[in-house]
Coordinates of C-alpha atoms in Angstrom, one line a residue:
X14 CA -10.2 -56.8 65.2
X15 CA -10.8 -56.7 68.9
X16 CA -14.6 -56.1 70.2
X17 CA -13.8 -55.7 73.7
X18 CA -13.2 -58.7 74.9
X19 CA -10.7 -60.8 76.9
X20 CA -9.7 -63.9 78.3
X21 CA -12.7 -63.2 81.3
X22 CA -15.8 -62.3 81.3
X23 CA -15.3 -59.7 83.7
X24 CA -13.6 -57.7 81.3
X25 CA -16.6 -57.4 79.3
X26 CA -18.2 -54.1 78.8
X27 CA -21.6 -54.4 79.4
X28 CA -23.9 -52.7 76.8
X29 CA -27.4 -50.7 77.1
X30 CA -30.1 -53.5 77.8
X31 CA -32.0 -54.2 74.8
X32 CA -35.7 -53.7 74.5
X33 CA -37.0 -56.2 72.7
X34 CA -40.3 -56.0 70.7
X35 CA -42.8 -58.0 68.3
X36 CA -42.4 -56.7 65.0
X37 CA -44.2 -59.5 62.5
X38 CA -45.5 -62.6 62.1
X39 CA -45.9 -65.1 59.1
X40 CA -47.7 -68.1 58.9
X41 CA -49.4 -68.2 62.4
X42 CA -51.9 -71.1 62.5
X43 CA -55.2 -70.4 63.9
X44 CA -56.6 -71.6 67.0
X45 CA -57.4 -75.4 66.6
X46 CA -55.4 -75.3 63.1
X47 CA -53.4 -78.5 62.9
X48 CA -50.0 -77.9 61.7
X49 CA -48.5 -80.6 59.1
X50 CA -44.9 -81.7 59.4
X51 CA -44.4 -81.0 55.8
X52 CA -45.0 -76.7 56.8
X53 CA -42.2 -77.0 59.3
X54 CA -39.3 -73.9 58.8
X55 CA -35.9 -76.1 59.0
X56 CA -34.1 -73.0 57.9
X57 CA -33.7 -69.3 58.1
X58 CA -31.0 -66.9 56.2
X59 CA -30.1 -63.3 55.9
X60 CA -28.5 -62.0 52.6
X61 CA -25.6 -59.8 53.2
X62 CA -27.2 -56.7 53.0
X63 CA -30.7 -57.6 55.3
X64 CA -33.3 -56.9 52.0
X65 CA -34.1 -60.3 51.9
X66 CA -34.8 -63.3 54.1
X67 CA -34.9 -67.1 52.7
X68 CA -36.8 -69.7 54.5
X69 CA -36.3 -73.4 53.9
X70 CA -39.2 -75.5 55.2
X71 CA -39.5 -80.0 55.3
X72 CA -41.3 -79.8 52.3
X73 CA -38.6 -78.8 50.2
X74 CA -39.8 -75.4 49.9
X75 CA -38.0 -72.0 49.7
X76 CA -39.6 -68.8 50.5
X77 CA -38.4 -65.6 50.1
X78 CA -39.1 -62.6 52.1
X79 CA -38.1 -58.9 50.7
X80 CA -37.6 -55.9 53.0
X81 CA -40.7 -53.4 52.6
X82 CA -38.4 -50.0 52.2
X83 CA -38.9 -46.8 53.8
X84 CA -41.9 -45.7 51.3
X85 CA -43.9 -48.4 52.2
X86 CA -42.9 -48.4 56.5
X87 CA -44.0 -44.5 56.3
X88 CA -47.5 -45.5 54.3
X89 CA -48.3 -47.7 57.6
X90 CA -47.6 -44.4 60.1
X91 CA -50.9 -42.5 60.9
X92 CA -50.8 -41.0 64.3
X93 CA -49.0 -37.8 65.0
X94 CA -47.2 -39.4 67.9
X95 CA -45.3 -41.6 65.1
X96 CA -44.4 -39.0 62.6
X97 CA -43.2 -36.7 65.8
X98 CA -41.0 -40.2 66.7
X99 CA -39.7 -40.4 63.1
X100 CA -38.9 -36.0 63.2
X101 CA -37.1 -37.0 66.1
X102 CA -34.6 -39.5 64.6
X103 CA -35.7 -42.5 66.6
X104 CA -34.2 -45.8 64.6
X105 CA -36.9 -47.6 62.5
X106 CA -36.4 -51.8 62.3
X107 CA -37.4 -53.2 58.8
X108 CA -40.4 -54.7 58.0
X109 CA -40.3 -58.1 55.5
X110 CA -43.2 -59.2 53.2
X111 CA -43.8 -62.1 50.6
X112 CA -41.5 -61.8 47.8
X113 CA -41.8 -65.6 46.3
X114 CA -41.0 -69.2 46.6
X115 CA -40.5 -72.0 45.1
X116 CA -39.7 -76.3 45.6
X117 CA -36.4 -76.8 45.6
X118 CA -36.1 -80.2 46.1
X119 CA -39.0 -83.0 45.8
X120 CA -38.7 -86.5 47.9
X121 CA -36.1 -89.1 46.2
X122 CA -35.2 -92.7 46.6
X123 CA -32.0 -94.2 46.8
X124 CA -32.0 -97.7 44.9
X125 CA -28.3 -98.7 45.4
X126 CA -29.0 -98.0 49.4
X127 CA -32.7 -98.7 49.7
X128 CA -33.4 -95.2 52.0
X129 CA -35.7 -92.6 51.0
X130 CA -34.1 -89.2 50.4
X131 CA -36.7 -86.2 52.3
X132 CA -37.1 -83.5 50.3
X133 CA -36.3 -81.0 53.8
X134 CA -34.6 -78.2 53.4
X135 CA -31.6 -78.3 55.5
X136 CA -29.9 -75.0 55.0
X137 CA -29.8 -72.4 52.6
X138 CA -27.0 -69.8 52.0
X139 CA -27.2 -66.6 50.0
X140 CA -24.7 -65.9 46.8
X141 CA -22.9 -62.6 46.4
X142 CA -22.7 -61.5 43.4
X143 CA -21.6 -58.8 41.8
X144 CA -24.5 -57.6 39.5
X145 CA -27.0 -57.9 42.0
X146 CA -29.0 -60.7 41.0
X147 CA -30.5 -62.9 43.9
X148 CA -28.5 -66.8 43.8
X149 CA -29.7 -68.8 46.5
X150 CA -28.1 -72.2 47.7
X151 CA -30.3 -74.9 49.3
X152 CA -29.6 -78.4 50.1
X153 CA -31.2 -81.3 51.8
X154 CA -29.3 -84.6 52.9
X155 CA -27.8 -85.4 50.1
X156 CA -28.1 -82.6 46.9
X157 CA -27.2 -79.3 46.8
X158 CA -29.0 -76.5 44.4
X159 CA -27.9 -73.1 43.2
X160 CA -31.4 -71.2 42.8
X161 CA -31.6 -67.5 40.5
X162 CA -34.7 -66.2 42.2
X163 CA -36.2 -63.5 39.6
X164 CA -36.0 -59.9 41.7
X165 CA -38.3 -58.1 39.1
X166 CA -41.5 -59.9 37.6
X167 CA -41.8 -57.8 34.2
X168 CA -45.5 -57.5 32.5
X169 CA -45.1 -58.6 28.7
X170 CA -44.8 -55.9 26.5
X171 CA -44.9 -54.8 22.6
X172 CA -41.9 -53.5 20.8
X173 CA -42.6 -51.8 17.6
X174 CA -40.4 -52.8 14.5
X175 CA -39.6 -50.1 12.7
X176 CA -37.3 -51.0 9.6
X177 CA -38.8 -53.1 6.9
X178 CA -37.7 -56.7 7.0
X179 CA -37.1 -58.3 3.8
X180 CA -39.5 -61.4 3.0
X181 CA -36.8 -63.7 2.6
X182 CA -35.9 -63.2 6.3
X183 CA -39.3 -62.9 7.7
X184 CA -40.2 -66.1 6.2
X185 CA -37.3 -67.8 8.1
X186 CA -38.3 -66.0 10.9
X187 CA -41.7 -67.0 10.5
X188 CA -41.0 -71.0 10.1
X189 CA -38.6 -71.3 13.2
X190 CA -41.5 -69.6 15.0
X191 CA -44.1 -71.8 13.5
X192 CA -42.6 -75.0 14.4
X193 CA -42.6 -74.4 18.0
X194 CA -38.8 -73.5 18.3
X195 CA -38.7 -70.6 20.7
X196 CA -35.3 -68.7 21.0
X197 CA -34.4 -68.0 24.3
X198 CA -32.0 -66.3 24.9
X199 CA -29.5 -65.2 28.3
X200 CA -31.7 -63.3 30.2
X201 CA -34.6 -65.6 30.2
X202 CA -36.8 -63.6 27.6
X203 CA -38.2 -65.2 25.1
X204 CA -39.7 -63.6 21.4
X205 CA -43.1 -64.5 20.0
X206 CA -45.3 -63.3 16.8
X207 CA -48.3 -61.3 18.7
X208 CA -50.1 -60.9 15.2
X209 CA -52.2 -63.5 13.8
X210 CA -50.6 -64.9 10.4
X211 CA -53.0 -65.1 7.4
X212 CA -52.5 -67.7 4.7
X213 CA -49.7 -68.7 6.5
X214 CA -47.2 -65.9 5.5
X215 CA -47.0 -62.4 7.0
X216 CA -46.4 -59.1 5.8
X217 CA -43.5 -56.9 7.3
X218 CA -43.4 -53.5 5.2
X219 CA -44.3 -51.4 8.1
X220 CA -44.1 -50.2 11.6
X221 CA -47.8 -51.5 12.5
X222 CA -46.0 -55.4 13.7
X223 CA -45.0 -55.9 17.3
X224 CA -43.2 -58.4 18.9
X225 CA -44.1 -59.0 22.6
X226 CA -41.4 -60.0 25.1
X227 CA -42.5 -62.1 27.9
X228 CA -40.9 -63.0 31.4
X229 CA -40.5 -66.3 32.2
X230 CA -43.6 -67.1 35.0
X231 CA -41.0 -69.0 36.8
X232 CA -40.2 -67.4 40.3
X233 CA -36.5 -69.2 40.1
X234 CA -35.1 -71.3 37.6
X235 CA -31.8 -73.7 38.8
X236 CA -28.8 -73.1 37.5
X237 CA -26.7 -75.7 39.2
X238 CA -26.6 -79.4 40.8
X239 CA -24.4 -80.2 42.9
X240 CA -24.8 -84.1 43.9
X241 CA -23.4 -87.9 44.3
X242 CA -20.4 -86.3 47.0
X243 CA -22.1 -87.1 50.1
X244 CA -22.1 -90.7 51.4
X245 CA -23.5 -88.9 54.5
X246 CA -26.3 -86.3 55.5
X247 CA -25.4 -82.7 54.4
X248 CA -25.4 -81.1 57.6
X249 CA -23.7 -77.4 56.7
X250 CA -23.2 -75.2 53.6
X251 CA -21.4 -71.7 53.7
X252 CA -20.3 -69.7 50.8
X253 CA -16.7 -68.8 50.9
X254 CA -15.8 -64.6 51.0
X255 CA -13.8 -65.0 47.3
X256 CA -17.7 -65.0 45.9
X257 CA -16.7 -67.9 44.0
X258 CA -16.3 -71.3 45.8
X259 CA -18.6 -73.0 48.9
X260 CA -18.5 -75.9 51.0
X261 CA -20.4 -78.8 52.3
X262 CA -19.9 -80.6 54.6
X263 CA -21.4 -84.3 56.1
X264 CA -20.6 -86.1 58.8
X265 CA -17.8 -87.3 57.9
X266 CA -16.6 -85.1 54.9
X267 CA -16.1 -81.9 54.2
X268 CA -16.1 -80.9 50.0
X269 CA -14.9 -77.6 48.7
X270 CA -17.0 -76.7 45.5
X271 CA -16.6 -74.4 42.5
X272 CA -20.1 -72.4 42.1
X273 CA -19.6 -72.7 38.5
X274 CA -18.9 -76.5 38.7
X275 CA -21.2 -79.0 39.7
X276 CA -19.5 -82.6 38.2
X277 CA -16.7 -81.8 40.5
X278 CA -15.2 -80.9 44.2
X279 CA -12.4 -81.5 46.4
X280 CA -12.5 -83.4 49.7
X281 CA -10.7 -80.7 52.2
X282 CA -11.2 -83.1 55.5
X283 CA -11.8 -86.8 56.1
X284 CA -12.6 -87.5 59.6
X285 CA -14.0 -91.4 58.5
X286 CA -11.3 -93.8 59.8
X287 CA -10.2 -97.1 58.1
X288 CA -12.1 -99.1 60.7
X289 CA -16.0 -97.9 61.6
X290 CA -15.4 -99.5 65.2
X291 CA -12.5 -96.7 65.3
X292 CA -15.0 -93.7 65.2
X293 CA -14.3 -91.5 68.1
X294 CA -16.2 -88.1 66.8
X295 CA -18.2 -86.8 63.8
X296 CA -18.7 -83.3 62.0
X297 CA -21.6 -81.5 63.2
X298 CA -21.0 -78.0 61.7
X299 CA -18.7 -75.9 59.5
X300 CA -18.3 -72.6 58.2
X301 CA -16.3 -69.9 56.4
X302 CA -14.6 -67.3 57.9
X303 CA -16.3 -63.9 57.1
X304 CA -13.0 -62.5 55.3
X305 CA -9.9 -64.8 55.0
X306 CA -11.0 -67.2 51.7
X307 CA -8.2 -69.5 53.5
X308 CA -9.4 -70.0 56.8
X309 CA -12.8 -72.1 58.3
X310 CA -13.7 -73.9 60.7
X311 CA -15.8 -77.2 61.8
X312 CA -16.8 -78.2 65.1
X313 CA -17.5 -82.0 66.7
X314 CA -19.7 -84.0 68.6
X315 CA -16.8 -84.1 71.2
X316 CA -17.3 -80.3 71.8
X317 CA -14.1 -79.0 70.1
X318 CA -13.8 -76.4 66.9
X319 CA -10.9 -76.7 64.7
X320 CA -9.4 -74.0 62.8
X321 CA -8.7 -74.6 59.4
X322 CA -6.3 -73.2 56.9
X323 CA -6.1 -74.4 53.5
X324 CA -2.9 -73.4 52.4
X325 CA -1.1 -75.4 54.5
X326 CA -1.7 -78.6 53.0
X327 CA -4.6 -80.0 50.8
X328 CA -6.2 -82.5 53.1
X329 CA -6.7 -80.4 56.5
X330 CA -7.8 -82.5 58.8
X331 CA -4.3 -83.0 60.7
X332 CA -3.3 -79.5 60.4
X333 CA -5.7 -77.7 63.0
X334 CA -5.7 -75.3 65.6
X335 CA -8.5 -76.9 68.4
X336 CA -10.4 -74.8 70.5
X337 CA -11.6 -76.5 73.7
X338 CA -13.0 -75.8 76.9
X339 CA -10.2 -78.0 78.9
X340 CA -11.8 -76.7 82.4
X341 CA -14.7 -78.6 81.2
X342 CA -13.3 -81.9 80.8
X343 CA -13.0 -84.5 83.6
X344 CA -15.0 -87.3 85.1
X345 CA -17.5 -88.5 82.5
X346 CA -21.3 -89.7 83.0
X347 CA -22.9 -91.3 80.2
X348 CA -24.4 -87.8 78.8
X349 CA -21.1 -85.8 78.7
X350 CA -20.2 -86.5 75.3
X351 CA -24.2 -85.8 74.0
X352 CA -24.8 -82.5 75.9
X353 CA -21.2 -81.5 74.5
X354 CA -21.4 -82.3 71.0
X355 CA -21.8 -78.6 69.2
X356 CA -24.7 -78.1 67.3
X357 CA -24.1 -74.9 65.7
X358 CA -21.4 -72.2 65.2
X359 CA -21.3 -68.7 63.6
X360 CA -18.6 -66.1 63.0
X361 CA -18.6 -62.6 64.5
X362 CA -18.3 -60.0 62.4
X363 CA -14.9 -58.8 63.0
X364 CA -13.2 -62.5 62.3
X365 CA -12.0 -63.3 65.8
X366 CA -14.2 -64.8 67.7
X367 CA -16.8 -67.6 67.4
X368 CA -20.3 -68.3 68.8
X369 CA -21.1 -72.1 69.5
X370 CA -23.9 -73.7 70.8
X371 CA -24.1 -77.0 72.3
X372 CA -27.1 -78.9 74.1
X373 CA -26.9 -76.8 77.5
X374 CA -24.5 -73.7 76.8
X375 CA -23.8 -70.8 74.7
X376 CA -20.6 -70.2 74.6
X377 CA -18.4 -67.7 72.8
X378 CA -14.6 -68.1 72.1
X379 CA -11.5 -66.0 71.1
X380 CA -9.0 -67.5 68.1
X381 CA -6.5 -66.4 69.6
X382 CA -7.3 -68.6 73.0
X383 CA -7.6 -72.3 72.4
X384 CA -8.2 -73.5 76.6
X385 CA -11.3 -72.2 76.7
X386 CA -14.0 -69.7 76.0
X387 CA -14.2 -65.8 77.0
X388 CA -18.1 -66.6 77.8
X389 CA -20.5 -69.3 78.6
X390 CA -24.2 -68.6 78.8
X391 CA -26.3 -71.4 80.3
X392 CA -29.7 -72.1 78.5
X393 CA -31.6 -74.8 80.4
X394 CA -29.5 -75.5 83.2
X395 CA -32.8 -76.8 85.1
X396 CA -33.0 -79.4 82.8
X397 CA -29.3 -81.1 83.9
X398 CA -31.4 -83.4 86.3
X399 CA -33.8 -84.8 83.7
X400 CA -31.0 -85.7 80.7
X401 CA -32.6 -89.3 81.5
X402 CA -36.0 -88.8 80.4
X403 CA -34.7 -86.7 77.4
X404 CA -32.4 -89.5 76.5
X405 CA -35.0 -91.7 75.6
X406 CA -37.9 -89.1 74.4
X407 CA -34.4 -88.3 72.0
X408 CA -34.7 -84.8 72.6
X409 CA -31.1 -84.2 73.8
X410 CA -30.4 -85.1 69.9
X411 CA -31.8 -81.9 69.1
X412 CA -29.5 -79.2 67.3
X413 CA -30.3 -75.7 68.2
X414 CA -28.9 -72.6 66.4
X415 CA -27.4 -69.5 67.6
X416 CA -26.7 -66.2 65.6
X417 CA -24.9 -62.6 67.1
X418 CA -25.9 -59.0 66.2
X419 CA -23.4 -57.0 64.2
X420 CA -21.6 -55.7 67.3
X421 CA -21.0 -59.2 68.1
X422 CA -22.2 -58.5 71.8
X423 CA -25.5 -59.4 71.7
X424 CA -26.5 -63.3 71.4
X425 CA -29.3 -65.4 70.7
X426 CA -30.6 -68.8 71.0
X427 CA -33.1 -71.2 71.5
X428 CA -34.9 -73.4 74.0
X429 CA -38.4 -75.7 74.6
X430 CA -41.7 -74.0 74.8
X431 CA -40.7 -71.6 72.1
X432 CA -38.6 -69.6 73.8
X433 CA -36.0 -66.7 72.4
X434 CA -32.7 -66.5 74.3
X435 CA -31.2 -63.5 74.1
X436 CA -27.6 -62.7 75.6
X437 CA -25.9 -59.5 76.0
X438 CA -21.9 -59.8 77.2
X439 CA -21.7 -58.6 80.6
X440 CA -19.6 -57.6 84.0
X441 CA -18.7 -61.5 85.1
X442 CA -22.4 -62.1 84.7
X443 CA -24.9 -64.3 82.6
X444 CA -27.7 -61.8 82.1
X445 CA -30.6 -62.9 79.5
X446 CA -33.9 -62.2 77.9
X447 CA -35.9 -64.8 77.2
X448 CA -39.3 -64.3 75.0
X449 CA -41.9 -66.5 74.4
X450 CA -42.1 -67.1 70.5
X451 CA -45.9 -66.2 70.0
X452 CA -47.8 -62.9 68.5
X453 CA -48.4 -62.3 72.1
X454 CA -45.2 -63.1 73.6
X455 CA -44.3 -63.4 77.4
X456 CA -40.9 -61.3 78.3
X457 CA -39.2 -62.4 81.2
X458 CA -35.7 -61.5 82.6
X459 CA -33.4 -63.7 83.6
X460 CA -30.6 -62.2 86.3
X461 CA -28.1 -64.9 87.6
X462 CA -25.5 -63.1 89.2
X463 CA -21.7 -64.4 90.1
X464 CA -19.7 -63.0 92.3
X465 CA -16.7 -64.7 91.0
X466 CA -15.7 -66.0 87.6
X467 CA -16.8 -69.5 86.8
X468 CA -15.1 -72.5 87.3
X469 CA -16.9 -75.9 87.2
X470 CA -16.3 -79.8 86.1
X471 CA -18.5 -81.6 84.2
X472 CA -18.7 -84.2 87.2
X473 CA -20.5 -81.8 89.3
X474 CA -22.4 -80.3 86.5
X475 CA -23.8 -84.1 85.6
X476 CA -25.1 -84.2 89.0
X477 CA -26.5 -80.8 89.1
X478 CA -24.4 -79.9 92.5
X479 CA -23.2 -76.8 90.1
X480 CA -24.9 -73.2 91.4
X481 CA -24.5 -69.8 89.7
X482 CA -22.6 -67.6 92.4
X483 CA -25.8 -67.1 94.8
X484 CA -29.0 -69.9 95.4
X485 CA -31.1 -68.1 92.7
X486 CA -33.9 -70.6 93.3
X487 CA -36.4 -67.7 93.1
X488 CA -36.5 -67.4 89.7
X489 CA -38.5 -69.9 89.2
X490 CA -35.8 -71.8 87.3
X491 CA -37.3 -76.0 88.7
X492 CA -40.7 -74.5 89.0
X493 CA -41.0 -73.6 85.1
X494 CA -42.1 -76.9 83.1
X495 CA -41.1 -76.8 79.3
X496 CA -43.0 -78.6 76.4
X497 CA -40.2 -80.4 74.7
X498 CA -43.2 -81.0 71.4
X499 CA -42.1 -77.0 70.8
X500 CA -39.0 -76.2 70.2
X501 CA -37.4 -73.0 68.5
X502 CA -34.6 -74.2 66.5
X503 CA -33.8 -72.0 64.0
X504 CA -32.8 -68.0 64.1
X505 CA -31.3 -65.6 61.9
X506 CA -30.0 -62.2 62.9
X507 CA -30.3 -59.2 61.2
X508 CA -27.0 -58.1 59.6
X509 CA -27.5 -54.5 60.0
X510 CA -29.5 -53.6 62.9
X511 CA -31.2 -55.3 65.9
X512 CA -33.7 -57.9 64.4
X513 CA -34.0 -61.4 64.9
X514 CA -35.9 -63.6 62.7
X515 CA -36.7 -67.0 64.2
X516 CA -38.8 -70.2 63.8
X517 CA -41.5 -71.6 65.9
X518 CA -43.2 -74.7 64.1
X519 CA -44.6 -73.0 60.8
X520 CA -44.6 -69.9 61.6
X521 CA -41.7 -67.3 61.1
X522 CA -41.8 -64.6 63.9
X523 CA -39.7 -61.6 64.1
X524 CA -38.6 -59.3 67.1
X525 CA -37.0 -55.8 67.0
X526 CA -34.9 -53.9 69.7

């Protein structure tokens, strides 16, 4: 269960430094190419396994991405120096290219409320199942979909009859056909006469009629709707471990749902008091944990994750373990409860510990240790002094992801000017990479040494009086000036080796180490 980790960072081991490399690019505008708001990426998701990569855009869109294989990676190799690197065993990263897509959800208007509904794609989820057939969830603010995206697109072909059917049957065959009523049947194929009918009846005394079975030209078909349970924006989804239930969560409300029923769910937490006045904090994000069906957890806008199980009673909401960081919590300024509201969180792989990202940190927590995280990683720590002016331009509302590699000691996140975060657990140290998001990225490393274990209030840090160890003014920390128009929100990481798929504007970009 353990990774290595205790209650300091100075216990961490420190890993080999990544090197990390453009690997591909979709969707990069060209130079002078305005990019419309509708083309935005709003989400990014891994299926289990890494083959395939779904992208949810803010026109309702969902585009899939399949991984090449090994056939096609080795077709690209044409020196000698990269067949000698391949003889030599040297790891090769995946390589993604358009599978599909389709519109999932089209622009709506609520008449008993009078508010539009956008068609964007909030989050999408990946299905197991056990045949491996590719279900996709996607939702925007208020309705949730569960997609079958076709994995094989099948060429129609003739099947031969070979028995003799009698003409009592092939005329009842013959009408049903004639008057437009197609069979389907379960696996989407459907039967049509390929001969042309003379006088109206055909003749069926021999092997020279075929019947042609065609594929449906649909790239997904919908098999479920799941709405009219959120008063609220849908702000997570996550698919519970037993394959067979999900959840949804709002605001306010968090629904536990039946994949194979959509007319009904089960409110599991409540957080919306009798009186409005009496709100003190709202959901911001919730998920499943990776192998205990019983156990998730949701995070606030007033920085805390609570640990949920549902067997203790139905409605969870008072029975939950909280994780805060109480070293954190003192005098307040006006922005202490924005920049701490969590905007994301993600399980590690080996179901104890937690990755969380609010407005200024990263920070990383143990469920066994509920005072405070084993490690914080600061992500724009320049920008404490400016919270004013992002206060009213409303980018301090903006809700950054994070995701963790497989070890669950490497981390990444996202900043202003497109840049790539990247966080390895170190010796009492916040070490980072940060990469500009571009074909042509810039790489810089970020070294901000301590020579003691950090301890901080949030008075001193709302003033900006807090300092990492050492004046580390040289890196150029106040002298770097972000564009707050682009912002890299969204991130995915590989589940199986070092890749990081992430989002800058319309354009999906993807780095290897």
């Amino acid at each position: 269960m353990s990774m290595g980790l205790s209650s300091d960072t100075s216990s961490c081991d420190s890993p080999a430094a990544l090197d990390w490399k453009f690997s591909q690019v979709f969707g990069d505008k060209l130079p002078g190419e305005d990019v419309q708001d509708i083309d935005m990426i709003s989400a990014i998701e891994f299926d289990k396994n890494g083959s395939h990569l779904a992208v949810g855009d803010r026109g309702g869109r969902v585009v899939i991405f399949e991984s090449k294989g090994g056939k096609d990676d080795l077709l690209e190799v044409t020196s000698r120096n990269d067949l000698e690197r391949l003889d030599s065993g040297a790891s090769k990263h995946p390589r993604f290219q358009y599978k599909t897509e389709f519109q999932s959800h089209e622009p709506e208007f609520d008449y008993l409320k009078s508010i539009e509904i956008e068609e964007k794609i909030n989050k999408v989820k990946w299905c197991a199942t056990p045949n491996g057939s590719l279900f996709i969830l996607s939702t925007n603010d208020k309705t949730i979909k569960l997609w079958k995206v076709k994995d094989d697109v099948k060429r129609a072909k003739e099947m031969d009859i070979s028995q003799p059917v009698s003409s009592e049957n092939s005329l009842l065959a013959e009408k049903s056909f004639i008057n437009g009523q197609n069979q389907y049947f379960a696996n989407g194929h459907s039967l049509q006469w390929t001969e042309k009918m003379e006088n109206g009846v055909s003749s069926y005394n021999g092997g020279n009629s075929k019947i042609a079975c065609l594929e449906d030209a649909t790239p997904a078909r919908c098999r479920r709707v799941y709405a009219h349970a959120h008063d609220f924006n849908v702000n997570s989804i996550s698919v519970n471990s037993d394959c067979e239930t999900f959840l949804s969560g709002d605001d306010l409300r968090i629904n536990l749902w039946n994949l194979e029923v959509s007319n009904q769910c089960f409110n599991i937490i409540d957080m919306k008091p009798a009186n409005m006045e009496d709100l003190l904090e709202v959901i911001t994000a919730a998920e499943f944990h990776p192998s205990h069906c019983n156990l998730l957890a949701y995070s606030s806008s007033r920085g805390f994750i609570r640990l949920v199980d549902m067997r203790q009673s139905a409605l969870c909401d008072h029975n939950a373990r909280i994780l805060k960081d109480e070293e954190s919590h003192g005098p307040k300024s006006f922005f202490t409860e924005i920049i701490a509201s969590i905007t994301d969180l993600k399980f590690a792989n080996d179901g104890r510990h937690i990755l969380s990202r609010d407005y200024m940190n990263l920070k990383l927590w143990d469920m066994n240790m509920d005072a405070r995280p084993v490690a914080t990683f600061r992500i724009h720590e320049n920008l404490r002094p400016k919270l004013c002016d992002l206060y009213n331009n409303d980018a301090i509302f903006d809700k950054f992801e994070c995701c963790l590699a497989k070890d669950c000691l490497n981390f990444a996140t996202g900043s202003y000017s497109n840049l790539l975060r990247i966080f390895s657990c170190g010796s009492g140290s916040e070490e980072g990479v940060t990469i500009e998001a571009s074909k042509s990225p810039n790489r810089k490393t970020h070294v901000q040494t301590t020579s003691r274990p950090r301890r901080s209030s949030l008075s001193n840090l709302a003033r900006g009086f807090y300092r990492q160890g050492h004046d580390n003014h040289s890196a150029g920390s106040n002298e770097f000036s972000y564009d707050f128009n682009s912002k890299l929100l969204h991130m995915a990481w590989h589940p199986t080796t070092n890749l990081i798929a992430c989002a800058a504007g319309n354009s999906l970009l993807m780095y290897y180490a």
